[in-house]
Short mmCIF file of C-alpha atoms and ligand atoms in Angstrom, two decimals:
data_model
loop_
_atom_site.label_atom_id
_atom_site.label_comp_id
_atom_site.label_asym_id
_atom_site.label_seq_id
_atom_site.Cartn_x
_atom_site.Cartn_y
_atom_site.Cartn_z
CA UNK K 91 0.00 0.00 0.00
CA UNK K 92 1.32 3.45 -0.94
CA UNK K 93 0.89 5.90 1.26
CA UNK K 94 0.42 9.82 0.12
CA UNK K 95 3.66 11.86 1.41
CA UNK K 96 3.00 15.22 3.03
CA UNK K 97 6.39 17.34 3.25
CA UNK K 98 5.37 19.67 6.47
CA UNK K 99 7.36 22.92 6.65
CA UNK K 100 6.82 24.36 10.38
CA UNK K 101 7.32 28.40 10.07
CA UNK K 102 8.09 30.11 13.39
CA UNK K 103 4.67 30.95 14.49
CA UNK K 104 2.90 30.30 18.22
CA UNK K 105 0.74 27.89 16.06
CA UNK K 106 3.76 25.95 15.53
CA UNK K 107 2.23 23.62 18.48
CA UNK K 108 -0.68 22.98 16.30
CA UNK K 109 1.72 21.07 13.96
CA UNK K 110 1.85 18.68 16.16
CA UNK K 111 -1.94 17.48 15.89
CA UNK K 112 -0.93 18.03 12.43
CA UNK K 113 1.31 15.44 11.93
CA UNK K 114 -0.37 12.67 13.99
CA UNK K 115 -4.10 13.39 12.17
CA UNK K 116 -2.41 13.52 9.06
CA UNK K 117 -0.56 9.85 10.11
CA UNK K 118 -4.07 8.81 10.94
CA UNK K 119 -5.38 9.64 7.64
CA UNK K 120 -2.69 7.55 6.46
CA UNK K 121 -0.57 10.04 4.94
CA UNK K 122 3.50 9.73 5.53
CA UNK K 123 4.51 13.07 6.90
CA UNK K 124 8.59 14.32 6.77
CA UNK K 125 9.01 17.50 8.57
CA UNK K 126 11.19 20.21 7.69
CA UNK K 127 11.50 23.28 10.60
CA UNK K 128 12.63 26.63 10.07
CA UNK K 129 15.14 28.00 13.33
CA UNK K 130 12.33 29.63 14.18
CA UNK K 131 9.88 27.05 14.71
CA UNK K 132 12.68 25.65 17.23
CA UNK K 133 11.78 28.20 19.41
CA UNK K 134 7.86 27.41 19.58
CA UNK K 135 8.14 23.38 19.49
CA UNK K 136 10.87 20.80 19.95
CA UNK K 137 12.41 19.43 17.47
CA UNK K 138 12.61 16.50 19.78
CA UNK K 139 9.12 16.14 19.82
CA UNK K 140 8.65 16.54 16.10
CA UNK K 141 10.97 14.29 15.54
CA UNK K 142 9.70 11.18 17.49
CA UNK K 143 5.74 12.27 15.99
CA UNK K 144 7.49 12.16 12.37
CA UNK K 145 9.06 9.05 13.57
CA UNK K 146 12.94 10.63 12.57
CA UNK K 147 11.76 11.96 9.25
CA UNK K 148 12.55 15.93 10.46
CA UNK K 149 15.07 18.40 8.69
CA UNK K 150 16.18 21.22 9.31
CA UNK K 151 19.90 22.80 8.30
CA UNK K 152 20.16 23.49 4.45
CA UNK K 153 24.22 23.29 4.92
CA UNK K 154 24.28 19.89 7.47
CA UNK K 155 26.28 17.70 5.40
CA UNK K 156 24.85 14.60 6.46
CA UNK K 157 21.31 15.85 5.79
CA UNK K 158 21.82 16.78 2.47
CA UNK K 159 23.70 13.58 2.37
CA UNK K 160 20.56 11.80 3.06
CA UNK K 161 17.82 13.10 0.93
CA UNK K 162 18.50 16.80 -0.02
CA UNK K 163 16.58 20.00 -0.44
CA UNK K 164 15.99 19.33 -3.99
CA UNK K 165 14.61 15.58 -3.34
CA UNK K 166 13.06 16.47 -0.11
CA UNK K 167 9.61 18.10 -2.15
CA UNK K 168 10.62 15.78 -5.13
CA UNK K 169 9.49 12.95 -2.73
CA UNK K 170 6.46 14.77 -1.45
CA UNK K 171 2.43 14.11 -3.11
CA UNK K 172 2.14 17.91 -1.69
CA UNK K 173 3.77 20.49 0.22
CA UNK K 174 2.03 22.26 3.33
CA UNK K 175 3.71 25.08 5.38
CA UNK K 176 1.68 26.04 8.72
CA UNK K 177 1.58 27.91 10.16
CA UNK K 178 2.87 29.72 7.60
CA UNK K 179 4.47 33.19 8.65
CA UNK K 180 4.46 36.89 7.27
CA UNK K 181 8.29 35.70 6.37
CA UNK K 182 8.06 32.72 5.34
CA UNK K 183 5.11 34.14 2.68
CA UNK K 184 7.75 37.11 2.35
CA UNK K 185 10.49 34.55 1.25
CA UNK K 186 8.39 32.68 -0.86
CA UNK K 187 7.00 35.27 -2.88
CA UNK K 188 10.84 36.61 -3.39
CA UNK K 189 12.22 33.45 -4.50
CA UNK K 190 14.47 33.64 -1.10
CA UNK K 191 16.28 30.89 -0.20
CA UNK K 192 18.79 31.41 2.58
CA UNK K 193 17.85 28.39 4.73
CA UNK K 194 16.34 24.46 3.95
CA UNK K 195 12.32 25.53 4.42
CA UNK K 196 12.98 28.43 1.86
CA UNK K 197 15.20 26.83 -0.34
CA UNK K 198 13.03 23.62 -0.28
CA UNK K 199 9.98 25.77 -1.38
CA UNK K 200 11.81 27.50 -4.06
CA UNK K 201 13.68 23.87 -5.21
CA UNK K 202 10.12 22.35 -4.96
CA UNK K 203 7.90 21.53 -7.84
CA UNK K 204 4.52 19.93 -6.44
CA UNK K 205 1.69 21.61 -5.26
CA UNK K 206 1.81 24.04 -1.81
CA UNK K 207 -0.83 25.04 0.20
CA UNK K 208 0.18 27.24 3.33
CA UNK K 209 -1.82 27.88 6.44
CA UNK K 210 -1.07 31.21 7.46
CA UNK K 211 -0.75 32.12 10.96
CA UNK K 212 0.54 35.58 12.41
CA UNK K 213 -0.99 38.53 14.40
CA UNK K 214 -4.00 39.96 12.16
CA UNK K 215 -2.14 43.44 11.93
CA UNK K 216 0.67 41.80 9.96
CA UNK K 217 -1.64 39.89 7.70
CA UNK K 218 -3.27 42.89 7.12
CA UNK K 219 -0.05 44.83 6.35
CA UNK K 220 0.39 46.18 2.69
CA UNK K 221 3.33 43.84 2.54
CA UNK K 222 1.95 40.78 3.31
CA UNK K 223 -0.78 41.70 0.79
CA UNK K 224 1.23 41.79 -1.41
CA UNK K 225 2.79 38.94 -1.05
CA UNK K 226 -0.57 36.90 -0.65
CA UNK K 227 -1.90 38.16 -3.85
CA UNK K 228 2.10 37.05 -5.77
CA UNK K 229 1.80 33.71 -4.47
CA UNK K 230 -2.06 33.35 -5.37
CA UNK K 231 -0.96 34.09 -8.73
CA UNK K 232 1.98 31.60 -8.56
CA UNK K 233 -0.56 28.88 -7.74
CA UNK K 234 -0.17 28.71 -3.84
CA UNK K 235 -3.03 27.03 -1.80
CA UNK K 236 -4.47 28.64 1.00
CA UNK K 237 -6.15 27.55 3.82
CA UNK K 238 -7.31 30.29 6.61
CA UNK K 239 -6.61 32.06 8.43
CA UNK K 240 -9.52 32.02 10.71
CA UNK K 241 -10.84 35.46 12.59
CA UNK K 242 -11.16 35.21 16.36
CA UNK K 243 -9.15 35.74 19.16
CA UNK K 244 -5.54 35.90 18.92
CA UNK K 245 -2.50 34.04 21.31
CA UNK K 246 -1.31 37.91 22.26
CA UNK K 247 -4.27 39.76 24.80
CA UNK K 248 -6.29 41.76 23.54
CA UNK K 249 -5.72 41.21 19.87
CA UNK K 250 -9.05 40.00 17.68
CA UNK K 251 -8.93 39.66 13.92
CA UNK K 252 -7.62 37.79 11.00
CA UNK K 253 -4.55 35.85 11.45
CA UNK K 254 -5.40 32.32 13.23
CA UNK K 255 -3.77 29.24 11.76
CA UNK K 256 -6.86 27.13 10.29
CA UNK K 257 -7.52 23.99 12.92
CA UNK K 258 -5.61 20.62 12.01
CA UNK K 259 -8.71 18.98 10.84
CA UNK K 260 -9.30 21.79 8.32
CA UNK K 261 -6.06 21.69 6.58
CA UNK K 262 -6.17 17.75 6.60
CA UNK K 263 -9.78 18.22 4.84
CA UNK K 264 -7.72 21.27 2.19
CA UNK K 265 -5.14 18.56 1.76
CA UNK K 266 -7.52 16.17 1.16
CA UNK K 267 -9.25 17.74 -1.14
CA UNK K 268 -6.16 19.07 -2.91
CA UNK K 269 -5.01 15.55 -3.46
CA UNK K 270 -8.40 13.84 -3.79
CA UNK K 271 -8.52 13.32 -7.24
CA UNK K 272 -4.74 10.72 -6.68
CA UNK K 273 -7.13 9.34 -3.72
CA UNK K 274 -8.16 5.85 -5.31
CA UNK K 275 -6.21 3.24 -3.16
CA UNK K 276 -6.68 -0.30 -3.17
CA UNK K 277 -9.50 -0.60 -1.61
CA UNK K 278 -11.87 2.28 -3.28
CA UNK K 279 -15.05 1.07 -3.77
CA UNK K 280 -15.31 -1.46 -0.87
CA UNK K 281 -17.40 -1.07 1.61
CA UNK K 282 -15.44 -2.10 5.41
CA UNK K 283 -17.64 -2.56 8.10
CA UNK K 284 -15.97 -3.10 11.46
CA UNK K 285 -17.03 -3.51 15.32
CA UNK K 286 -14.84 -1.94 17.78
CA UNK K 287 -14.57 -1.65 21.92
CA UNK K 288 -16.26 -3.22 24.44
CA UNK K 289 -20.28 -3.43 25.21
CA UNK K 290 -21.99 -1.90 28.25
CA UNK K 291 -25.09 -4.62 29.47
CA UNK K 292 -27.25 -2.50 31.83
CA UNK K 293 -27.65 -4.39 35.66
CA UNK K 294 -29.61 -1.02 36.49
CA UNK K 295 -29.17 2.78 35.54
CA UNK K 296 -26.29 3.35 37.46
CA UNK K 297 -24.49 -0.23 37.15
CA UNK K 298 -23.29 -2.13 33.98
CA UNK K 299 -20.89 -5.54 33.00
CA UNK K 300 -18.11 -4.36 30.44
CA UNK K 301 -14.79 -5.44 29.96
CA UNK K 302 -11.37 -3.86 29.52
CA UNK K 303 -11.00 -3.49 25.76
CA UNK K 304 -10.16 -0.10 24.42
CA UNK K 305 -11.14 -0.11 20.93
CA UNK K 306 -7.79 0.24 20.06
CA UNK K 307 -7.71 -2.42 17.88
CA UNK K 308 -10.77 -1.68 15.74
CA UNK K 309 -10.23 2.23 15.69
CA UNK K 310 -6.81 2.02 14.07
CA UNK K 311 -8.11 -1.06 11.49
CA UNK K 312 -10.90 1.53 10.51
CA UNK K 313 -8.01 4.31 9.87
CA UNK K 314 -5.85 1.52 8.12
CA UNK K 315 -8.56 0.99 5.85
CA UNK K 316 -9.87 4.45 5.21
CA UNK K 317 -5.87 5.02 4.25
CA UNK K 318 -6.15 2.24 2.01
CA UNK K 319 -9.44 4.40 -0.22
CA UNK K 320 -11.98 1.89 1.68
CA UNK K 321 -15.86 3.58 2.99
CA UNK K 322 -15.40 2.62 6.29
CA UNK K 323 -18.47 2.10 8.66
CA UNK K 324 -17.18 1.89 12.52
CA UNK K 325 -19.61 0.39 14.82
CA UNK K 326 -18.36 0.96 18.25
CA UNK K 327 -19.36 0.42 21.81
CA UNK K 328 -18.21 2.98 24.57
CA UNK K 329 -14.59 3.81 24.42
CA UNK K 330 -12.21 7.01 25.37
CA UNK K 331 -11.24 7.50 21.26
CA UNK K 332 -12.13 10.28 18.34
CA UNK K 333 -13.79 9.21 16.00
CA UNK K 334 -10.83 8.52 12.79
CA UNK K 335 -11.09 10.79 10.08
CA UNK K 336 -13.09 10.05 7.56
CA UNK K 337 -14.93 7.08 8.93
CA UNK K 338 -18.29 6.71 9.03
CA UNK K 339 -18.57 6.03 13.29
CA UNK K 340 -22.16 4.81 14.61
CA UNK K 341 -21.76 4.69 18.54
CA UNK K 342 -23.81 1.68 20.73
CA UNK K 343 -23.83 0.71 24.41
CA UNK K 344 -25.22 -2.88 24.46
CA UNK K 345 -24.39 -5.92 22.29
CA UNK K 346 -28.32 -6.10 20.73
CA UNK K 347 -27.76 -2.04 19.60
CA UNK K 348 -24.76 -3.27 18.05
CA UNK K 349 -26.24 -6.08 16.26
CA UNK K 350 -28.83 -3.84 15.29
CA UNK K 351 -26.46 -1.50 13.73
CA UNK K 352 -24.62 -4.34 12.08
CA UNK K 353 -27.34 -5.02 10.29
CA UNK K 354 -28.23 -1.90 9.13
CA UNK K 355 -24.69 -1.14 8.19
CA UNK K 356 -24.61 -4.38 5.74
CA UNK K 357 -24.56 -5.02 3.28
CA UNK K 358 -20.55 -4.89 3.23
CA UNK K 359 -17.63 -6.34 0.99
CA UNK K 360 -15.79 -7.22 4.08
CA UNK K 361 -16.79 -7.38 7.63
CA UNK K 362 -13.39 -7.22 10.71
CA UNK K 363 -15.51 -8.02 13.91
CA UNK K 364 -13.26 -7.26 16.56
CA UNK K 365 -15.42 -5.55 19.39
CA UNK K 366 -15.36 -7.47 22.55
CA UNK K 367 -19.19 -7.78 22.84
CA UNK K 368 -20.32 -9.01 26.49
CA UNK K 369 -20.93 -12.56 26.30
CA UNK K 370 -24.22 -12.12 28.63
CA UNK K 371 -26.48 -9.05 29.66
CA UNK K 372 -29.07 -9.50 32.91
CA UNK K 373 -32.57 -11.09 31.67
CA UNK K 374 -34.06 -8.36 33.05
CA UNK K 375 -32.59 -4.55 33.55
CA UNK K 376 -34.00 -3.22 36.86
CA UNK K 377 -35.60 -0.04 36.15
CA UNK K 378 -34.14 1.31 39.37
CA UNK K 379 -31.16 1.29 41.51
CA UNK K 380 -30.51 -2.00 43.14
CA UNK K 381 -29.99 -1.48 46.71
CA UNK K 382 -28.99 -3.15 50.01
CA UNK K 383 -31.47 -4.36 51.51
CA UNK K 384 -29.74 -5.47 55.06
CA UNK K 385 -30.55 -8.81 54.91
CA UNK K 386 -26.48 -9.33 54.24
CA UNK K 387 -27.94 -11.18 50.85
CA UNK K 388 -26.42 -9.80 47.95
CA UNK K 389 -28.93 -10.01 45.02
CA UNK K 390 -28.67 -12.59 42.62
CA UNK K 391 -27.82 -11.90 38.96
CA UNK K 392 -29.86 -13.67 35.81
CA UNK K 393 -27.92 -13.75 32.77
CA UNK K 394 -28.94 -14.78 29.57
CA UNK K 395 -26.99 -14.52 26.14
CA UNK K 396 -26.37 -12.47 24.18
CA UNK K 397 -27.05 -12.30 20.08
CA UNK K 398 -23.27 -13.46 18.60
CA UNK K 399 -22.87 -10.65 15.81
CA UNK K 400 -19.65 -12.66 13.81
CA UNK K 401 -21.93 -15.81 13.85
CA UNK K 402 -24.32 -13.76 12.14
CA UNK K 403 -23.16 -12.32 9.61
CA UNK K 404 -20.58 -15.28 9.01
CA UNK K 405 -23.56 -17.21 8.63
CA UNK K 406 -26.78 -15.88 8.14
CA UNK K 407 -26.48 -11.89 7.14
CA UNK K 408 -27.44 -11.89 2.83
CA UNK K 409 -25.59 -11.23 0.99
CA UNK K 410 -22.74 -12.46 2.90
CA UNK K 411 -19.78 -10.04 3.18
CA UNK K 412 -16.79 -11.98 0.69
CA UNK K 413 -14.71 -11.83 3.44
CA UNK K 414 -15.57 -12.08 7.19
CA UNK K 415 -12.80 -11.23 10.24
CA UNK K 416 -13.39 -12.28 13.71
CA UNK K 417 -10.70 -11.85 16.33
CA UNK K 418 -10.44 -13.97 19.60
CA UNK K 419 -9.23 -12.65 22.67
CA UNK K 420 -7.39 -15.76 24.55
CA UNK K 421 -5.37 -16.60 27.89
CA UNK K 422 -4.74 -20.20 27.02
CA UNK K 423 -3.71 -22.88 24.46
CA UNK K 424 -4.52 -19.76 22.16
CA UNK K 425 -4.51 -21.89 18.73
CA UNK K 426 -6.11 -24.01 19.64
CA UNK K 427 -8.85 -22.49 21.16
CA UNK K 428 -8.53 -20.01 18.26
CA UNK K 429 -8.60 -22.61 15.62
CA UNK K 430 -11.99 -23.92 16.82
CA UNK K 431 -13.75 -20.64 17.01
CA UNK K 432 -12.86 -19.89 13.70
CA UNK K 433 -14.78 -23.59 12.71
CA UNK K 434 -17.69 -22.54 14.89
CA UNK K 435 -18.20 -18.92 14.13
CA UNK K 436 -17.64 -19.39 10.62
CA UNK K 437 -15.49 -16.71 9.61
CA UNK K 438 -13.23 -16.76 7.11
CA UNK K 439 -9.98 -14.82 9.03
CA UNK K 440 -9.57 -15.13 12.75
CA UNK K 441 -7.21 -12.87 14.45
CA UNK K 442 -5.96 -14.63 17.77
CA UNK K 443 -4.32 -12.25 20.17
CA UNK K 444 -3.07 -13.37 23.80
CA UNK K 445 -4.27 -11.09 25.98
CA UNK K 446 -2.51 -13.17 28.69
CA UNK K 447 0.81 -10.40 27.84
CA UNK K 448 1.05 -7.54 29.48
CA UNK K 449 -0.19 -4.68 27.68
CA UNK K 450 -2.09 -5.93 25.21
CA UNK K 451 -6.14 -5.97 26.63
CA UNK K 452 -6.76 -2.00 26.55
CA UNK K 453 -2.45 -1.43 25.45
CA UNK K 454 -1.01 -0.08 22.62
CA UNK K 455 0.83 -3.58 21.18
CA UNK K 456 -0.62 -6.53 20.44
CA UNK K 457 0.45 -10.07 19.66
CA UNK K 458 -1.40 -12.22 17.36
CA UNK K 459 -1.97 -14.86 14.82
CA UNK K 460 -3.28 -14.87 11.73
CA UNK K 461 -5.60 -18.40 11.21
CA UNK K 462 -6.57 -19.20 7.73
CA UNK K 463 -7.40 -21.85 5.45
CA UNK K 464 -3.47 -21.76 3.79
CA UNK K 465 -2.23 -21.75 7.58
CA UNK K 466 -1.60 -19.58 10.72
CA UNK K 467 1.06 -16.57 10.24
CA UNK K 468 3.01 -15.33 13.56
CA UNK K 469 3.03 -12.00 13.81
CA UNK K 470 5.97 -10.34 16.12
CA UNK K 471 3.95 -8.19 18.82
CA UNK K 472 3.72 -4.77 17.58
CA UNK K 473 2.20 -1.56 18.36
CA UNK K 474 -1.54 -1.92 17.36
CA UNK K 475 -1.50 0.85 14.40
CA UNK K 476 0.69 -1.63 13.36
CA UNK K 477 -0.98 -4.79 12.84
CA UNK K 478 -4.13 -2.88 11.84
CA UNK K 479 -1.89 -1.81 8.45
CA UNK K 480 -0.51 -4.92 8.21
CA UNK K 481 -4.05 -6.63 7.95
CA UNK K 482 -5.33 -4.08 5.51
CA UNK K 483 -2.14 -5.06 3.41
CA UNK K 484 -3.13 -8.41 3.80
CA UNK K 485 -6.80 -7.82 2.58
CA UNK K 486 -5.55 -5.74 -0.08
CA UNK K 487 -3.15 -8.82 -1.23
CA UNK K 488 -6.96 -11.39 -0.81
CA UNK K 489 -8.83 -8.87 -2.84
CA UNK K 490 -5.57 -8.69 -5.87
O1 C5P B 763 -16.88 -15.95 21.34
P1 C5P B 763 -15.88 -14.86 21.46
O2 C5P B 763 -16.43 -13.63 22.12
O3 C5P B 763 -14.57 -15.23 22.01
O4 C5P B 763 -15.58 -14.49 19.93
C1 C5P B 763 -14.84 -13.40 19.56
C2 C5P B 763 -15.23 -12.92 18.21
O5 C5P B 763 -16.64 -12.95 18.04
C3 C5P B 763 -14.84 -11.48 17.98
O6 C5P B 763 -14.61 -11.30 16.62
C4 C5P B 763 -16.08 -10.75 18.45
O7 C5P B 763 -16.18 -9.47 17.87
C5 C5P B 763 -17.18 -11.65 17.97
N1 C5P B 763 -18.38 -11.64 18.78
C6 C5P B 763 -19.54 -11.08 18.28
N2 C5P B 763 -20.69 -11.11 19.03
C7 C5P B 763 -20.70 -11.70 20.24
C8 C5P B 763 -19.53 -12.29 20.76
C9 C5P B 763 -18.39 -12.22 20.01
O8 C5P B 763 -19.51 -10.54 17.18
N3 C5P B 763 -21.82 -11.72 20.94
#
């Protein structure tokens, strides 16, 4: 799967933090992001943290030897789908319009042939300056992008007016948009339908039985996917995550909502069940708080099952999705166990994952096997983002 390549230039601007967000919405998106920071920008954010977000891809001396060693001003926007530049500063506009190019964000822009668009950002007095108009209108007519910047209150007190950097989610949308019509992937035109996170069974309106999963798992399968060109439809049960871009996300609390929504979500080309749907819910929800009632007898809980969603539509949802993913959660002889459930639920793909290790029920890693027909694949643990792209790339290879 080939991912779309963002080249981020961060200008010196207090919005600089908002690159940040930038770079891990625009990961989640499934865009590849290398960063390259003016001095500036070094003041405002760290290139350590940059760095470790852009996971090592950050430049940011035109004359360090081993940098342009590496890649190069001239490659560095070569490489690039698109070039962004936020927040993008009176100077940095100032340079650009020149054709300056006295340090490795300027001389990048000037080297660069693919399209820009900037995000402005500075105090609303200097975007309003004659300059800076100026320079806005040159590098509208040189074909420069823009996105913002917004009116509202300003970082310095006291100051309203023009000049906010645009919000991460509204340049991702401009960049979007910008490279939309390259946005096919390999699996445009396929609907994904996936469960996520845990389900909440009512005992009474204050109490409920859940379990520990995050929704990890499922949220970053349904960004893996999206990234991949899929229409994504997230069914998820309660869980502390943002919806990922571009997802369609239909929340639930109890395993029969989520059925329900299953099965108005379908049809689908291919179905990853992964929420960990409560196995049992009380026969009967008490309509009001359960309370002692000092006899020292606790009260006795009824539970009855619960509809099995993967059985479903493994079995019995028409038309069946071509290719059905359940995952198994298991402490113990793991294959084996796994193995079986994949006979009785009927999928076609089960995902085993231990959730005896540490870290991996509600973590960031997970370890699991891959059961199919051919055989059962290994995979090292990993962080969960991860595995998520690694089964796309698997689906991708089924549907080739
Ligand atoms: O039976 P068990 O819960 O271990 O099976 C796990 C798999 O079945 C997961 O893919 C889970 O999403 C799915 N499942 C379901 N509906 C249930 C129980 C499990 O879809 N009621």
């Amino acid at each position: 799967m080939k991912n779309q390549r963002i080249l981020l230039i961060i200008g010196g601007g207090i919005a600089a933090y908002k690159a940040l967000e930038l770079i891990r919405r625009a990961q989640d998106r499934g865009y590849e992001v290398t960063v390259v920071m003016t001095k500036a920008a070094a003041q405002f954010v760290t290139p350590l943290s940059v760095s470790t977000l852009a996971k090592g891809k950050l430049y940011a001396n035109l004359f360090d030897p081993h940098e342009e060693m590496d890649v190069g001003h001239i490659r560095l926007s070569r490489q690039a789908d698109i070039v962004v530049v936020a927040p993008a500063t009176a100077d940095l506009m100032a340079k650009m319009s020149h054709g300056l190019a006295d340090d490795l964000a300027s001389a990048t822009l000037l080297a660069n042939d693919r399209p820009v668009l900037i995000a402005p950002g500075m105090n609303p007095k200097m975007w309003d300056h004659p300059a800076t108009r100026r320079n806005r209108a040159q590098l509208v007519e040189d074909g420069v992008h823009f996105i913002g910047p917004m009116s509202g209150e300003m970082a310095e007190a006291n100051e309203a007016g023009t000049g906010r950097m645009a919000e991460p989610a509204m340049i991702l949308d401009a960049i979007d948009g910008l490279l939309g019509p390259l946005r096919h992937g390999p699996l445009s035109g396929k609907h994904v339908l996936i469960t996520a996170g845990p389900t909440h069974e009512p005992i009474d309106p204050v109490r409920y039985i859940a379990n520990r999963s995050s929704g990890k798992q499922g949220y970053a399968i349904a960004a893996a996917a999206h990234a991949a060109g899929a229409d994504v439809t997230l069914v998820s049960g309660p869980v502390q995550l943002g919806a990922p871009d571009g997802v369609r996300l239909v929340t639930v609390e109890t395993a029969r909502q989520m059925k329900h929504a299953v099965v108005e979500a379908l049809p689908a080309d291919i179905a990853i069940l992964c929420a960990a749907v409560a196995d049992w819910r009380t026969t009967q929800e008490a309509d009001k708080k359960q309370k002692k009632d000092g006899s020292g007898k606790p009260p006795i809980l009824e539970l009855t099952e619960n509809p099995d969603i993967l059985l479903y539509v493994s079995r019995e949802a028409e038309p069946r999705p071509e290719l059905v993913i359940g995952f198994a959660a298991e402490t113990d002889h793991l294959i084996e166990h796994a193995t079986a459930k994949r006979q009785r639920k009927g999928c076609d793909w089960l995902v085993a994952n231990d959730v005896s290790q540490e870290g991996v029920m509600g973590g960031d890693t997970n370890a699991v096997h891959l059961i199919r027909d051919q055989g059962i694949d290994a995979w090292p643990k990993a962080d969960k983002q991860a595995v998520a792209d690694r089964l796309v790339e698997e689906i991708i290879q089924h549907f080739q």
